[in-house]
Short mmCIF file of C-alpha atoms in Angstrom, two decimals:
data_model
loop_
_atom_site.label_atom_id
_atom_site.label_comp_id
_atom_site.label_asym_id
_atom_site.label_seq_id
_atom_site.Cartn_x
_atom_site.Cartn_y
_atom_site.Cartn_z
CA UNK S 181 146.57 -115.68 186.37
CA UNK S 182 149.95 -114.68 187.54
CA UNK S 183 152.80 -114.97 185.08
CA UNK S 184 154.54 -117.62 187.26
CA UNK S 185 151.55 -119.87 187.25
CA UNK S 186 151.42 -119.36 183.57
CA UNK S 187 154.91 -120.27 182.97
CA UNK S 188 155.18 -123.28 185.32
CA UNK S 189 152.68 -126.23 185.72
CA UNK S 190 153.22 -126.19 189.51
CA UNK S 191 154.97 -123.93 192.07
CA UNK S 192 155.96 -125.22 195.52
CA UNK S 193 157.13 -123.12 198.44
CA UNK S 194 159.22 -124.90 201.02
CA UNK S 195 159.76 -123.76 204.56
CA UNK S 196 160.94 -125.30 207.83
CA UNK S 197 159.25 -125.57 211.21
CA UNK S 198 161.56 -122.92 212.64
CA UNK S 199 161.24 -120.42 209.73
CA UNK S 200 157.51 -120.34 209.47
CA UNK S 201 157.61 -116.72 210.88
CA UNK S 202 158.59 -115.78 207.41
CA UNK S 203 155.32 -117.01 205.91
CA UNK S 204 152.58 -114.46 206.99
CA UNK S 205 154.19 -111.61 204.97
CA UNK S 206 155.19 -113.84 201.98
CA UNK S 207 151.84 -115.67 201.81
CA UNK S 208 150.05 -112.26 201.88
CA UNK S 209 152.13 -111.16 199.03
CA UNK S 210 151.65 -114.25 197.08
CA UNK S 211 147.88 -114.05 197.53
CA UNK S 212 147.95 -110.31 196.43
CA UNK S 213 149.71 -111.17 193.33
CA UNK S 214 147.51 -114.14 192.64
CA UNK S 215 150.47 -116.65 192.78
CA UNK S 216 149.25 -119.97 193.48
CA UNK S 217 151.60 -122.36 195.40
CA UNK S 218 151.70 -125.53 197.30
CA UNK S 219 153.32 -125.33 200.53
CA UNK S 220 155.79 -127.92 201.87
CA UNK S 221 157.03 -127.80 205.39
CA UNK S 222 160.42 -129.64 205.99
CA UNK S 223 160.64 -131.89 209.04
CA UNK S 224 162.16 -130.71 212.47
CA UNK S 225 165.87 -130.21 212.29
CA UNK S 226 166.44 -132.24 215.34
CA UNK S 227 165.29 -135.37 213.58
CA UNK S 228 168.72 -135.39 211.90
CA UNK S 229 172.29 -135.59 213.20
CA UNK S 230 174.70 -133.14 211.56
CA UNK S 231 177.73 -134.48 209.81
CA UNK S 232 180.57 -131.62 209.78
CA UNK S 233 182.65 -133.78 207.42
CA UNK S 234 180.06 -133.60 204.77
CA UNK S 235 178.78 -129.92 205.37
CA UNK S 236 175.44 -131.34 206.43
CA UNK S 237 174.01 -129.37 209.23
CA UNK S 238 170.43 -130.17 210.66
CA UNK S 239 169.01 -127.41 208.54
CA UNK S 240 170.70 -128.69 205.47
CA UNK S 241 169.12 -132.16 205.96
CA UNK S 242 165.79 -130.46 206.67
CA UNK S 243 166.16 -128.52 203.30
CA UNK S 244 167.16 -131.46 201.19
CA UNK S 245 164.25 -133.62 202.63
CA UNK S 246 161.64 -131.11 201.47
CA UNK S 247 163.27 -130.99 198.01
CA UNK S 248 163.32 -134.73 197.87
CA UNK S 249 159.66 -134.95 198.84
CA UNK S 250 158.77 -132.57 195.91
CA UNK S 251 160.64 -134.63 193.44
CA UNK S 252 159.28 -137.85 194.72
CA UNK S 253 155.80 -136.35 194.09
CA UNK S 254 156.77 -135.15 190.66
CA UNK S 255 157.87 -138.65 189.75
CA UNK S 256 154.18 -139.65 189.92
CA UNK S 257 152.25 -136.37 188.95
CA UNK S 258 154.82 -135.69 186.10
CA UNK S 259 154.35 -131.90 185.61
CA UNK S 260 156.10 -130.87 182.50
CA UNK S 261 157.61 -128.02 184.51
CA UNK S 262 157.63 -127.03 188.17
CA UNK S 263 159.54 -124.71 190.44
CA UNK S 264 160.61 -124.34 194.09
CA UNK S 265 160.59 -121.28 196.04
CA UNK S 266 162.18 -120.84 199.42
CA UNK S 267 160.53 -119.13 202.21
CA UNK S 268 162.96 -116.04 202.07
CA UNK S 269 162.23 -115.24 198.27
CA UNK S 270 161.85 -111.38 197.75
CA UNK S 271 160.05 -110.09 194.49
CA UNK S 272 161.37 -106.97 192.78
CA UNK S 273 158.62 -104.28 192.45
CA UNK S 274 158.66 -104.71 188.57
CA UNK S 275 159.45 -108.63 188.50
CA UNK S 276 156.61 -109.05 185.99
CA UNK S 277 158.25 -106.95 183.39
CA UNK S 278 161.74 -108.29 184.20
CA UNK S 279 160.39 -111.98 183.96
CA UNK S 280 158.58 -111.42 180.75
CA UNK S 281 161.73 -110.05 179.17
CA UNK S 282 163.63 -113.02 180.42
CA UNK S 283 161.12 -115.40 178.84
CA UNK S 284 161.31 -113.71 175.58
CA UNK S 285 165.02 -114.50 175.58
CA UNK S 286 164.97 -117.91 177.03
CA UNK S 287 165.67 -120.75 174.70
CA UNK S 288 162.97 -123.59 174.52
CA UNK S 289 165.70 -126.27 175.35
CA UNK S 290 165.96 -125.18 179.02
CA UNK S 291 165.76 -127.91 181.57
CA UNK S 292 166.77 -126.09 184.84
CA UNK S 293 166.39 -122.30 185.65
CA UNK S 294 168.02 -120.44 188.42
CA UNK S 295 165.89 -117.40 188.55
CA UNK S 296 167.14 -116.06 191.94
CA UNK S 297 169.48 -113.14 191.64
CA UNK S 298 172.93 -114.25 192.86
CA UNK S 299 175.27 -111.67 194.35
CA UNK S 300 178.08 -114.43 194.33
CA UNK S 301 179.08 -115.95 191.13
CA UNK S 302 182.03 -117.03 188.90
CA UNK S 303 180.15 -116.07 185.74
CA UNK S 304 181.39 -113.07 183.79
CA UNK S 305 178.74 -111.30 181.72
CA UNK S 306 177.97 -107.93 180.21
CA UNK S 307 175.80 -105.47 181.97
CA UNK S 308 173.25 -105.58 179.22
CA UNK S 309 172.94 -109.51 179.35
CA UNK S 310 169.53 -110.92 180.51
CA UNK S 311 170.34 -114.47 180.81
CA UNK S 312 173.39 -116.89 180.62
CA UNK S 313 173.75 -120.50 179.90
CA UNK S 314 175.91 -122.15 182.71
CA UNK S 315 179.02 -123.89 181.36
CA UNK S 316 180.98 -126.63 183.10
CA UNK S 317 182.89 -125.21 186.05
CA UNK S 318 180.57 -122.17 186.53
CA UNK S 319 179.73 -121.68 190.20
CA UNK S 320 176.70 -119.70 191.45
CA UNK S 321 175.25 -119.39 194.97
CA UNK S 322 171.55 -119.50 195.87
CA UNK S 323 168.68 -121.78 195.30
CA UNK S 324 165.67 -119.58 196.38
CA UNK S 325 164.09 -119.94 193.04
CA UNK S 326 164.90 -122.90 191.05
CA UNK S 327 162.62 -124.27 188.02
CA UNK S 328 162.86 -127.71 186.65
CA UNK S 329 161.53 -129.63 183.53
CA UNK S 330 160.19 -133.13 184.23
CA UNK S 331 163.44 -134.90 182.48
CA UNK S 332 165.52 -133.78 185.60
CA UNK S 333 163.46 -135.80 188.15
CA UNK S 334 164.92 -139.24 187.87
CA UNK S 335 168.47 -137.90 187.71
CA UNK S 336 167.81 -135.76 190.91
CA UNK S 337 166.25 -138.56 192.80
CA UNK S 338 169.34 -140.61 192.00
CA UNK S 339 171.80 -138.13 193.20
CA UNK S 340 170.10 -136.79 196.19
CA UNK S 341 170.76 -139.72 198.51
CA UNK S 342 174.46 -139.07 198.21
CA UNK S 343 174.27 -135.41 198.55
CA UNK S 344 176.98 -134.22 200.95
CA UNK S 345 176.48 -130.44 200.58
CA UNK S 346 174.04 -127.67 200.90
CA UNK S 347 171.49 -127.51 197.89
CA UNK S 348 173.06 -124.71 196.05
CA UNK S 349 176.38 -126.45 196.09
CA UNK S 350 174.80 -129.74 195.27
CA UNK S 351 173.06 -128.16 192.26
CA UNK S 352 176.55 -126.87 191.04
CA UNK S 353 178.34 -129.96 191.55
CA UNK S 354 175.73 -132.77 190.20
CA UNK S 355 172.77 -131.08 188.33
CA UNK S 356 173.75 -127.92 186.34
CA UNK S 357 176.36 -129.33 184.17
CA UNK S 358 174.21 -132.39 183.27
CA UNK S 359 171.21 -130.27 182.01
CA UNK S 360 170.67 -127.12 179.86
CA UNK S 361 170.84 -124.61 182.84
CA UNK S 362 170.12 -120.81 182.49
CA UNK S 363 170.34 -118.12 185.06
CA UNK S 364 168.59 -114.82 185.22
CA UNK S 365 171.15 -111.92 185.31
CA UNK S 366 168.78 -109.15 186.19
CA UNK S 367 167.77 -108.59 189.80
CA UNK S 368 164.27 -109.90 189.81
CA UNK S 369 163.89 -112.44 192.72
CA UNK S 370 166.18 -112.10 195.64
CA UNK S 371 166.86 -113.98 198.86
CA UNK S 372 166.09 -112.21 202.04
CA UNK S 373 168.29 -114.30 204.25
CA UNK S 374 171.88 -113.80 205.02
CA UNK S 375 174.73 -115.41 206.96
CA UNK S 376 176.51 -113.42 209.71
CA UNK S 377 179.82 -113.53 207.92
CA UNK S 378 178.60 -111.85 204.76
CA UNK S 379 179.67 -108.32 204.04
CA UNK S 380 176.56 -107.20 202.21
CA UNK S 381 174.04 -108.28 204.95
CA UNK S 382 173.31 -104.62 205.79
CA UNK S 383 173.54 -103.25 202.18
CA UNK S 384 170.10 -104.43 200.93
CA UNK S 385 166.79 -103.46 202.46
CA UNK S 386 165.25 -106.78 201.67
CA UNK S 387 167.82 -108.64 203.74
CA UNK S 388 165.64 -109.52 206.76
CA UNK S 389 166.46 -113.09 208.04
CA UNK S 390 169.57 -114.61 209.47
CA UNK S 391 170.09 -117.85 207.75
CA UNK S 392 169.14 -120.92 209.90
CA UNK S 393 170.29 -123.40 207.38
CA UNK S 394 174.01 -122.98 207.76
#
């Protein structure tokens, strides 16, 4: 069994109807690594009307609907822990060793984990640090690999209906400071999508997809 399935009771993979072109390569990799996932396909973006005043694009609604569906399911199945991968997830070659080291250092009191490597963060840390517990006011970008304990479910479902921002902003504003949230500081799991305005979009070989969510 893969280390991710050993670490979490359930692994969900979310995609949208317009980004399923990412799935063949990713699913092939997950199969090779013996990572068992449940695929969740978000509804079509044109079902929703974007609201620029709330930073909600059609893609943002689509993304949020997939996350809400997972949390609604978890309110019934009650997995002790589960994680959500986005369809642009990229695994470092030595991700097993890096993740093992992270788990060895991870306190048992964790409730949320942001395991994706974030190029944009306000967190200041030493180069040898492996993980960091987020403090009130810390800001990080990215939601391509988030893990949750069951005690976050009801809180998430209460907050999601009023969410006015993309998922990573929402997590910073509403979730992280209310739970014991740890982030992984070593480049282990990356996002392969980018936004056109980002200066680093050509710097990393794994940047493959122009973001369709924002």
